[in-house]
XYZ file of C-alpha atoms in Angstrom:
574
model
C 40.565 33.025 -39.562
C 37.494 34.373 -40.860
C 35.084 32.026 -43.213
C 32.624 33.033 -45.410
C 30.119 31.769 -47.457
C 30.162 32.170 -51.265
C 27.449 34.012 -53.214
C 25.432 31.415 -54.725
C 23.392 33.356 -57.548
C 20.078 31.969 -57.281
C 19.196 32.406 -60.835
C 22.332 30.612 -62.022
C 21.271 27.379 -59.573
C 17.407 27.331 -61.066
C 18.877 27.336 -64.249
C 21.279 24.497 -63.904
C 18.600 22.440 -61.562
C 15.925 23.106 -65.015
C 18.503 21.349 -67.169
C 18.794 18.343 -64.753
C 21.798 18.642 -62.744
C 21.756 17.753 -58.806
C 20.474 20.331 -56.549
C 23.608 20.137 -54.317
C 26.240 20.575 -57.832
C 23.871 22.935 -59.106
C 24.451 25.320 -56.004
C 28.476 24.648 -55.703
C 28.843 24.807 -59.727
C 26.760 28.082 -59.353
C 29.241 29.551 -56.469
C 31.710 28.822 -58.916
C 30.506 30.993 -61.900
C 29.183 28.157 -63.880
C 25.754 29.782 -65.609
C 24.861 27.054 -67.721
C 25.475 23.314 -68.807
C 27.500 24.132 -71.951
C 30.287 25.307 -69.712
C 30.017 21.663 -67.730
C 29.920 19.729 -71.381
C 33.530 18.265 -71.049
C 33.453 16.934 -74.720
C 36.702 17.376 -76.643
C 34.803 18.765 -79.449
C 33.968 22.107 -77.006
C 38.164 22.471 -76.304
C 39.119 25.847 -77.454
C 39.896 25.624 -81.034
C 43.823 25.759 -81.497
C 43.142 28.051 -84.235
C 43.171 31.241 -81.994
C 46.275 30.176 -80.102
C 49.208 32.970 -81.470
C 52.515 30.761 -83.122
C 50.666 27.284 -83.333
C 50.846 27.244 -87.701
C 53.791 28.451 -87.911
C 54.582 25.732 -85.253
C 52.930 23.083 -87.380
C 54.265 23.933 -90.295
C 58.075 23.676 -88.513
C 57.579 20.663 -87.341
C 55.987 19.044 -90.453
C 59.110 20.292 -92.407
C 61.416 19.307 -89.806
C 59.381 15.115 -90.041
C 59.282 15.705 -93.846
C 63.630 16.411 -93.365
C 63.940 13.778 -91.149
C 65.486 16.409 -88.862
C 66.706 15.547 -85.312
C 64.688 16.926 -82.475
C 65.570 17.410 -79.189
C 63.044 18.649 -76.072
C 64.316 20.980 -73.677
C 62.541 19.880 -70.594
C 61.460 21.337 -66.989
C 62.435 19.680 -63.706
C 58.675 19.746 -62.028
C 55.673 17.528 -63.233
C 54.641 19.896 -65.643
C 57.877 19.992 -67.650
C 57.868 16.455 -67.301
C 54.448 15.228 -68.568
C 54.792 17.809 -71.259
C 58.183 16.359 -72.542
C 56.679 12.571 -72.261
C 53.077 14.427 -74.655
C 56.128 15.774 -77.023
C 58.261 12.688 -77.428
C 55.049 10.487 -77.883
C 53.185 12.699 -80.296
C 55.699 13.866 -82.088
C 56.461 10.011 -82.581
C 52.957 9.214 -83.334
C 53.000 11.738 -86.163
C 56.010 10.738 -87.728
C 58.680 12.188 -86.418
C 61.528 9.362 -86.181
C 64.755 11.178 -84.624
C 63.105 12.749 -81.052
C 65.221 12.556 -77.784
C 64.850 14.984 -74.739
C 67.425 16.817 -72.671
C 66.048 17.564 -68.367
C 68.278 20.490 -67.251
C 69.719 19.616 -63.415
C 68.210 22.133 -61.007
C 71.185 22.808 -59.021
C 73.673 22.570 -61.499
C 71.625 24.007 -64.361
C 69.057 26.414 -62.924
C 66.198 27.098 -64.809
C 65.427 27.367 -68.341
C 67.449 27.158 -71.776
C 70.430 28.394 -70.952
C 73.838 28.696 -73.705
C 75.296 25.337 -71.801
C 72.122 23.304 -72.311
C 71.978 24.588 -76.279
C 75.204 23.218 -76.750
C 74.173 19.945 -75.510
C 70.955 20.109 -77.227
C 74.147 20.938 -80.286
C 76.108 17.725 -79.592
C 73.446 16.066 -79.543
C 73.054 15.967 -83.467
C 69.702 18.008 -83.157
C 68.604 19.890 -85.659
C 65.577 21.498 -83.893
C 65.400 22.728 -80.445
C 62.124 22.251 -78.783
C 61.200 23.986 -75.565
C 58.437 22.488 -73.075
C 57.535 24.557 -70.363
C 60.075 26.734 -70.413
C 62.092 29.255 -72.508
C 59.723 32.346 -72.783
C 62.324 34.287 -70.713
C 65.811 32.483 -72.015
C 67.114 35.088 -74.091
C 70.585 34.332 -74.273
C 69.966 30.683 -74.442
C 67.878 31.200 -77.484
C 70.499 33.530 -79.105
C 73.429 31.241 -78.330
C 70.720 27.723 -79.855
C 70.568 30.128 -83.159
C 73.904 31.021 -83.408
C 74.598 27.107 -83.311
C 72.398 26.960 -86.263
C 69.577 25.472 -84.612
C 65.829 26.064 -85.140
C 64.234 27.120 -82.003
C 60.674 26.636 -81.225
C 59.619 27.700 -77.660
C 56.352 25.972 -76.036
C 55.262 27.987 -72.769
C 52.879 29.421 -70.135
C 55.179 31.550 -68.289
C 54.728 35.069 -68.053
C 57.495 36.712 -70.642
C 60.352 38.692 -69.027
C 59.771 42.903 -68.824
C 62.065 45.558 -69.854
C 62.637 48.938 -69.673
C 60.597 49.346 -72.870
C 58.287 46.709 -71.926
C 57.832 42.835 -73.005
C 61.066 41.075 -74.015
C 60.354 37.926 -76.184
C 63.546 35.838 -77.090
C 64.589 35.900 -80.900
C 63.116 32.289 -81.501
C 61.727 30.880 -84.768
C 58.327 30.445 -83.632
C 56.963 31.154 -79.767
C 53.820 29.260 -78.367
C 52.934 30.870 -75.469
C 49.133 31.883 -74.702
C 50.524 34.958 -72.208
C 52.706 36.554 -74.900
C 51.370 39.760 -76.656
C 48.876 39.607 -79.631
C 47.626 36.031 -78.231
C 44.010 35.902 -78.181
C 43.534 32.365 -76.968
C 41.103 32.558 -74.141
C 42.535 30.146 -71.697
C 45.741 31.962 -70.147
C 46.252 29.944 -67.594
C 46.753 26.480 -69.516
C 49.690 24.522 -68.081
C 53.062 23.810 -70.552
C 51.506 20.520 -70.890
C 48.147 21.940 -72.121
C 50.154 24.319 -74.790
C 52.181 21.129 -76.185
C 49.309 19.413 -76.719
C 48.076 21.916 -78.770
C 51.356 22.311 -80.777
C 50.195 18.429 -81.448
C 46.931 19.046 -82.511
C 47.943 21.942 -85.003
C 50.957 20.068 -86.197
C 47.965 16.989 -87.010
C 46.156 19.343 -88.890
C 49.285 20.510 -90.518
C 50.057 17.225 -91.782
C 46.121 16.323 -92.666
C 46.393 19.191 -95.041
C 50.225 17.930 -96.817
C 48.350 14.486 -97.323
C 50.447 12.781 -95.008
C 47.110 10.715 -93.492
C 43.420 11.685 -93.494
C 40.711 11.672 -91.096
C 40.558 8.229 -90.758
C 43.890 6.996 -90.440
C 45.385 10.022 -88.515
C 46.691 9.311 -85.175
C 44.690 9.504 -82.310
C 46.371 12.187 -79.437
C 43.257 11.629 -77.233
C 46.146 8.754 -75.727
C 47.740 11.424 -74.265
C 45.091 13.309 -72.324
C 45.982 11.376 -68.910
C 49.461 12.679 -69.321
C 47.678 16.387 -69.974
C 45.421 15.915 -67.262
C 48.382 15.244 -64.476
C 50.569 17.990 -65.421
C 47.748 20.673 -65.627
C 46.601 19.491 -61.681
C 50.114 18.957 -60.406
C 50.872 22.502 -61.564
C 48.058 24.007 -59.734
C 46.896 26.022 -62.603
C 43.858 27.899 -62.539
C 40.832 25.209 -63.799
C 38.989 27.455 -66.209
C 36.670 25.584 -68.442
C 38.767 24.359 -71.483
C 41.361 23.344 -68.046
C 38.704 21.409 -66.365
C 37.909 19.857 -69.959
C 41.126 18.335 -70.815
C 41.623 16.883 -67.138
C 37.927 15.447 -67.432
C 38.822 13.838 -70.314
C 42.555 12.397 -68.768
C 40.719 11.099 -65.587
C 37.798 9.319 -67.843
C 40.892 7.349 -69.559
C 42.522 6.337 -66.435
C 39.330 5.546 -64.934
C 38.939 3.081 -67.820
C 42.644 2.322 -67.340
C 43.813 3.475 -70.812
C 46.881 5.667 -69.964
C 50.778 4.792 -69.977
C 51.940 2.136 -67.821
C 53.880 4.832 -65.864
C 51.077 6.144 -64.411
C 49.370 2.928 -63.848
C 52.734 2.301 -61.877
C 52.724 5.630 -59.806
C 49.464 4.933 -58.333
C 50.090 1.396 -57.539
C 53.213 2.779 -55.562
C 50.977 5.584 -53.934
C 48.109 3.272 -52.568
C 45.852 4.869 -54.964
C 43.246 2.834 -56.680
C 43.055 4.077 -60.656
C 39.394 2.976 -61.626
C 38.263 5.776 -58.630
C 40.633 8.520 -59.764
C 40.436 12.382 -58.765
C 42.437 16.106 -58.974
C 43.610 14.871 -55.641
C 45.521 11.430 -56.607
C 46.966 13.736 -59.187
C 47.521 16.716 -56.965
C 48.826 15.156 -53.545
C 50.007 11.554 -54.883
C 51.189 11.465 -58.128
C 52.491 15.218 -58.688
C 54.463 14.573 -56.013
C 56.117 11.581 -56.869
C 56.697 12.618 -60.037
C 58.011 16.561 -58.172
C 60.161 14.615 -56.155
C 62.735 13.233 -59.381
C 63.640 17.167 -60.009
C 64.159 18.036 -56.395
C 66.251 15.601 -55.153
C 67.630 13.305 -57.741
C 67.224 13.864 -62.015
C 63.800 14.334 -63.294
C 65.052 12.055 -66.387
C 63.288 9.136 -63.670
C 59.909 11.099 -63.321
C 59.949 11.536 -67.952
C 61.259 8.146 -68.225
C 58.361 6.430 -66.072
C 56.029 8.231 -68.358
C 58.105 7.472 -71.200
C 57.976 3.222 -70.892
C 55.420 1.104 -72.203
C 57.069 -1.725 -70.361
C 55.451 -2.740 -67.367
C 57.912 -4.161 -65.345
C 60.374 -1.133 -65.981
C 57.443 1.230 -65.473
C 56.624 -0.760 -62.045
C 60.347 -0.286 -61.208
C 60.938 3.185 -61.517
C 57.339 4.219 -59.608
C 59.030 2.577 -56.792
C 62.566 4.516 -57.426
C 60.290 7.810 -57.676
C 58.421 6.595 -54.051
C 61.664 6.044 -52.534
C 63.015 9.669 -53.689
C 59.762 11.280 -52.214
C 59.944 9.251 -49.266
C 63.494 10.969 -48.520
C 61.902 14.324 -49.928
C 59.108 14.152 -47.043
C 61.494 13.679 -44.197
C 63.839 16.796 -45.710
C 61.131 18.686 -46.228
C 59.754 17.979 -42.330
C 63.223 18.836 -40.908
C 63.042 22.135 -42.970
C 59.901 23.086 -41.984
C 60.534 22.854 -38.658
C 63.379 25.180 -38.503
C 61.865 27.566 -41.154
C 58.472 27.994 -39.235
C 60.929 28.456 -35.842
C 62.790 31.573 -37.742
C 59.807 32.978 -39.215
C 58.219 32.994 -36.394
C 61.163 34.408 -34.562
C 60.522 37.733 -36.724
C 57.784 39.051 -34.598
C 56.825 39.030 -31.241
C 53.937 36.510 -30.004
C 50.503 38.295 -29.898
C 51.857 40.629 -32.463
C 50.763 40.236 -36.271
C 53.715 38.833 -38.610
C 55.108 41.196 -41.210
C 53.385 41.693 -44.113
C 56.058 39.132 -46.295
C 58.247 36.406 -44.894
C 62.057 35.757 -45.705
C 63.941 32.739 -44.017
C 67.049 31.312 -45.317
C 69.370 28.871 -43.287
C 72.733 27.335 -44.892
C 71.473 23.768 -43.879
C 68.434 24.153 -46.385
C 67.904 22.368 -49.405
C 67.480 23.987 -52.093
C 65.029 21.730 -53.630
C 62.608 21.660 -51.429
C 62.335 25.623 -50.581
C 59.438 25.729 -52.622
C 57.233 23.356 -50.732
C 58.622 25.072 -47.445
C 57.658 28.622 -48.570
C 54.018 26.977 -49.109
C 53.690 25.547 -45.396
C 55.005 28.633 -44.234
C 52.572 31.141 -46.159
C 49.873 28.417 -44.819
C 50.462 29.131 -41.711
C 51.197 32.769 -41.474
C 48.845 33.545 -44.148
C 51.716 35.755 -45.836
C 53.644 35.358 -49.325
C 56.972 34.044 -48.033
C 60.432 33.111 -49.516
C 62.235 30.769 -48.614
C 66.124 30.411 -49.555
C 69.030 27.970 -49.741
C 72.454 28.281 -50.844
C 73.345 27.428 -54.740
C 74.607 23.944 -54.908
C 75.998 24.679 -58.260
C 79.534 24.392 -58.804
C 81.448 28.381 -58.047
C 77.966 29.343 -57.637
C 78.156 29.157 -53.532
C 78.068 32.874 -53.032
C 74.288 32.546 -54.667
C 71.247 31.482 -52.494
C 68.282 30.326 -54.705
C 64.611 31.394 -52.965
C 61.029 30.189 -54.000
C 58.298 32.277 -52.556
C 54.916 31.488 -52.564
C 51.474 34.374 -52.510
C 49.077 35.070 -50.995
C 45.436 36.041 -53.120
C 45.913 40.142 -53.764
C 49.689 39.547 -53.695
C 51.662 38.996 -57.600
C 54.515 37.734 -56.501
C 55.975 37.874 -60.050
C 55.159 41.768 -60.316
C 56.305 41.772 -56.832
C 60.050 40.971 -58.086
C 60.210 42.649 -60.940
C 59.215 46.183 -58.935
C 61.592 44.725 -56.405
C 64.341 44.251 -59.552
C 63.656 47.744 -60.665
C 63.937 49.359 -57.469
C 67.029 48.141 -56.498
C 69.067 46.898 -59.826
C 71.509 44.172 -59.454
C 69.863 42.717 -56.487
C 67.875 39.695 -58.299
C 69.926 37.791 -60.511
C 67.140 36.145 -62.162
C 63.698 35.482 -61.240
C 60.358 34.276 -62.604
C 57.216 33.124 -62.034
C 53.459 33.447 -61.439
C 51.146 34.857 -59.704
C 51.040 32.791 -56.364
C 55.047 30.946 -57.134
C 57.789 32.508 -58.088
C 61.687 32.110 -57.863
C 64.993 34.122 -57.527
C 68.474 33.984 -57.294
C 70.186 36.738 -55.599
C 73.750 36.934 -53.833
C 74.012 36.015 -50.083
C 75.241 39.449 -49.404
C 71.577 40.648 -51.102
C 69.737 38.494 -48.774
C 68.925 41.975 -46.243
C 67.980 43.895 -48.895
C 65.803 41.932 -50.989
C 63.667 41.038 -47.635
C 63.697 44.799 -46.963
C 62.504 45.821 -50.715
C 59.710 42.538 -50.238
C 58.639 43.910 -47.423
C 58.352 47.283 -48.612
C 55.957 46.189 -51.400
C 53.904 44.001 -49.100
C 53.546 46.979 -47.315
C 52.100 48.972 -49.773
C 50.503 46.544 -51.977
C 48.315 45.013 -48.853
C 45.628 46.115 -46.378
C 44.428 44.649 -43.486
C 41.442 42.946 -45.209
C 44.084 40.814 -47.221
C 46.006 39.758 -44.813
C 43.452 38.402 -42.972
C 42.909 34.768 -43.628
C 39.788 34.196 -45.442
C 38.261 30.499 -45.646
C 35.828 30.206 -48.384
C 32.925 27.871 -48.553
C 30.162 26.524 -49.355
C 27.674 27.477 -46.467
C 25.926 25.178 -44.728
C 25.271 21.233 -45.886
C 21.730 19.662 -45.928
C 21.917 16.746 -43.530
C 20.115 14.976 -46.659
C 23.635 15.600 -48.738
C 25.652 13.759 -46.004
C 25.801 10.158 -47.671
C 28.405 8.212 -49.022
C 26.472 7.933 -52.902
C 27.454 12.254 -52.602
C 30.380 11.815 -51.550
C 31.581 9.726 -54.511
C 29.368 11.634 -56.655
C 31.470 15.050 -55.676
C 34.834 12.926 -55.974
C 34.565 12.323 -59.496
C 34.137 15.963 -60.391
C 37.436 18.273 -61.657
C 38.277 20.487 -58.541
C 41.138 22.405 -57.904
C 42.937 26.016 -58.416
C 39.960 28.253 -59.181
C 37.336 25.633 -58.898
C 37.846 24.928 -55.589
C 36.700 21.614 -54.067
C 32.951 21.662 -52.006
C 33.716 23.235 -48.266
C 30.889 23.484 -45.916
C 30.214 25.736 -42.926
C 28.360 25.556 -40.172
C 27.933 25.330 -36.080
C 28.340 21.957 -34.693
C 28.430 20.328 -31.395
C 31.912 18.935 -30.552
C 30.911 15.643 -28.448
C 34.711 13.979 -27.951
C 37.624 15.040 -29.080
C 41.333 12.928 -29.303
C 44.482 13.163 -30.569
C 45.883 9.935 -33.161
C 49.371 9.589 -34.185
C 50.505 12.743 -31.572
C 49.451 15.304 -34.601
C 46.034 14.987 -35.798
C 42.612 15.933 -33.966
C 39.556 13.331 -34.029
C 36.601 13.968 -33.533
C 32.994 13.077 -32.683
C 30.305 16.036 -33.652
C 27.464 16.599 -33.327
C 25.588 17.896 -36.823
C 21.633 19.018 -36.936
C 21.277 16.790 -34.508
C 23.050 13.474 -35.632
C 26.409 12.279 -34.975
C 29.441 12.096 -37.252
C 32.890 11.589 -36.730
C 35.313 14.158 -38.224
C 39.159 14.507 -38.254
C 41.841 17.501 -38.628
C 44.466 17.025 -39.831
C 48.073 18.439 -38.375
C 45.980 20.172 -35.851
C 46.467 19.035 -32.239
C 44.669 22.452 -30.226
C 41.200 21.214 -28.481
C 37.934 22.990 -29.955
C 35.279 24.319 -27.694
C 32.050 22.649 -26.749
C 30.453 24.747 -30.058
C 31.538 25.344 -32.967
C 31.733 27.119 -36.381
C 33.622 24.524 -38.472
C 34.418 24.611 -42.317
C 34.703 20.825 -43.770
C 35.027 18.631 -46.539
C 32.832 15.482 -47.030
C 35.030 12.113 -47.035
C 33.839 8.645 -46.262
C 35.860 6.062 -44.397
C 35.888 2.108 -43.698
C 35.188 0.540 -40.623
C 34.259 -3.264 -40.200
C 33.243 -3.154 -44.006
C 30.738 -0.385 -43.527
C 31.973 2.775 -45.495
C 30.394 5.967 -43.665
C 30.822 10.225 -44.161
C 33.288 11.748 -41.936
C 33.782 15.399 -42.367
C 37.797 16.338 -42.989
C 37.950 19.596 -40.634
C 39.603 22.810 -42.992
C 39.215 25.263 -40.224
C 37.409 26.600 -37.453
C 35.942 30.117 -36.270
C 35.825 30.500 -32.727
């Protein structure tokens, strides 16, 4: 591992320290490319206006025709926390503005797969529904579309997704109207808004929309601002990139569950996680909630995880928090079991003292398919290479089929990565999608060589030694003034995550004692400019040298009443 420090531009700090903002957030907001306080003002009156977003009138003005109708409306939901806040912002706001017939429809992972596909349009059919409303999915469900219109539905696609490619270049399915800030001739800034972020928008316009029929002015219009916490979680829990109008609208969700104004379902999920609302952050969203939430659409029916965020009753709310704990509970100890062997067999693909392959493929019968993506992750942690991991279909006659989820590296596209894969060798991926850093596949077992071969192939030419060197980023070192617990919650409140990375320091210090606690985790007493601190590592049991180059994150724990900074150990350079 190699860590570096971040170039801090000097002028950038000065400026932000001149408008009164902390010395210590000036420098890590700086690092960051923040250049001025207008890109920190978190006010929903500085959101990007929904004006520039490509689809979102002729989105409003479907839906306001469909309330005027009293149509039927159905959402075609995701299976991960994304999919699911969004469908629990489109049933409430479509409700709030009117709309009176709204129900939602989760495809099954295993027995569905991904996206609209013909079998869920004719359920979204028998349903009644007159208008078929995608959240977080559908940008690449071509047939699904064309089989929805067919059935005479209207078709209105919400999505972040990168569209599908073809031999002539972008494929868009044949849908009434398609949201979707990554599709061509979109000039709305923020690509990397999550599917919650674009349905909230489709709210906003369709507001406006109705403002303008006369349905309610500016007084008595609905307020949407109710759904922010909902925004907030979805757009951590997907890991998008937090660009400013990101960081905005997860600002304003944590102010509102700070304040504890948000739906009783996620009151609920952080009672069951040992979380404490009024001190919310990214990471209760990230690494408590998310997961919870994740854990519905992996093991069991994400129709939990939307209808926790769906009830305003307390007691039902309270119950199904605990159902969704349970499920991740079991989802923890799969995902352990998996690990284990997955991290055995990639590791059997090289030699020890030799450098792993440039991409990773593992796939074992005994894997579960819903937790390969999580798996890939630890694995690509580890290795510090993009990595797929696969498990056989569990859909019914689809058992010759082994479903992957691969997770990047930075300087890897693992979505352009399958689609030069796809075009190389036709007939090999089934279907795939994705991102930049996660991405999915389905390919036939008897594919399985070849599609590691092809991966391979592109890692090969796509990275250098530079990349696949694991880089640690931070913040350089940390002013033994900055290490109190007043900082610590200070830095806590701020919007961190993908792209805005949380505050990581760097520097030499002594290591005075070091321990192992619960068999897996390092503690340890250091030595910092001179004054001691205790520090932990998590899942890292190898002893440290005397001295040190460590990179850390500030925490503060409890002891005897007494709350005090410990530094939570990211890495080390020897």
């Amino acid at each position: 591992m190699k860590i570096i420090t971040r170039d801090i531009p000097p002028r950038s700090v000065w400026a932000l320290e001149k408008a009164g903002i902390h010395p210590l957030l000036a420098r890590l907001y700086a690092a960051r490319g923040v250049t001025g306080t207008e890109e920190l003002d978190d006010a929903l009156a500085k959101l990007l206006p929904p004006t520039t977003m490509k689809g979102l009138p002729e989105a409003a003005q479907l839906l306001a025709d469909a309330i005027a109708q009293d149509k039927r409306l159905c959402i075609v939901a995701d299976y991960d926390c994304d999919g699911a806040t969004a469908c629990a912002v489109a049933l409430r706001g479509l409700k709030l503005l009117g709309a009176r017939h709204v129900n939602y429809i989760v495809p099954d992972r295993i027995v569905d797969g991904y996206g609209l596909t013909a079998p869920i349009a004719q359920r979204v059919n028998d349903s009644g529904a007159d208008v078929l409303i995608t959240v977080d999915n559908g940008i690449a469900s071509m047939d699904g579309v064309a089989f929805a219109r067919q059935l005479g539905l209207q078709v209105l696609i919400t999505d972040h997704h990168l569209p599908a490619s073809g031999p002539t270049g972008i494929v868009l399915p044949d849908a009434n109207v398609i949201v979707n800030p990554n599709q061509p001739g979109c000039n709305f800034a923020s690509k990397s808004i999550a599917g919650v972020g674009v349905m909230f928008y489709v709210l906003l316009a369709l507001r406006t929309e109705l403002r303008a029929r006369g349905v309610f002015d500016q007084a008595s219009q609905p307020k949407l601002d109710t759904l922010l916490p909902l925004v907030a979680l979805g757009t951590v829990a997907d890991v998008v990139k937090l660009d400013a109008n990101n960081r905005r609208l997860v600002a304003q969700g944590l102010k509102r569950v700070r304040a504890l104004a948000m739906p009783c379902g996620i009151a609920s999920l952080f009672i069951a996680s040992g979380r404490s609302a009024v001190a919310a952050t990214t990471f209760d969203f990230g690494f408590a909630l998310g997961p919870r939430i994740n854990a519905a659409g992996r093991l069991s029916d994400m129709t939990l995880g939307i209808e926790c965020l769906l009830t305003d009753d307390p007691a039902r709310a309270d119950e199904l928090a605990k159902t969704l704990d349970g499920i991740n509970r079991e989802r923890r100890a799969i995902e352990g079991d998996m690990r284990e062997q997955a991290l055995l067999a990639a590791e059997s693909l090289f030699d020890e003292g030799d450098e792993p392959p440039p991409a990773i493929c593992v796939f074992d019968p005994d894997f579960h398919e819903g937790v390969v993506g999580i798996v890939a992750s630890r694995i690509k942690d580890k290795l510090h290479r993009p990595a797929f991991v696969f498990a056989t279909s569990g859909a019914p006659g689809k058992e010759h089929e082994l479903k992957g989820s691969g997770r990047s590296i930075p300087g890897f596209h693992l979505r352009d990565a399958l689609d030069l894969v796809a075009k190389r060798h036709p007939g090999v991926l089934l279907r795939f999608g994705g991102h930049a850093m996660a991405a999915g596949c389905t390919i036939t077992e008897d594919g399985l060589d070849t599609f590691e071969q092809a991966l391979i192939e592109v890692a090969q030419e796509w990275l250098d030694a530079a990349t696949l060197t694991r880089r640690l980023e931070t913040d350089g070192p940390l002013e033994p003034e900055y290490r109190r617990v007043d900082l610590v919650d200070t830095l806590h409140k701020e919007v961190w995550g993908q792209g805005f990375a949380a505050p990581t320091f760097s520097e030499e210090v002594e290591v005075l004692s070091q321990r192992l606690v619960g068999e897996k985790h390092l503690a340890l007493k250091l030595k910092h400019r001179g004054q001691p601190v205790d520090g932990i590592w998590f899942s890292h049991t190898e002893p440290l040298p005397a001295k040190v180059v460590l990179a850390f994150r500030l925490d503060a724990d409890e002891w005897n009443g007494m709350r005090r900074v410990r530094f939570l150990v990211e890495g080390a350079q020897v």
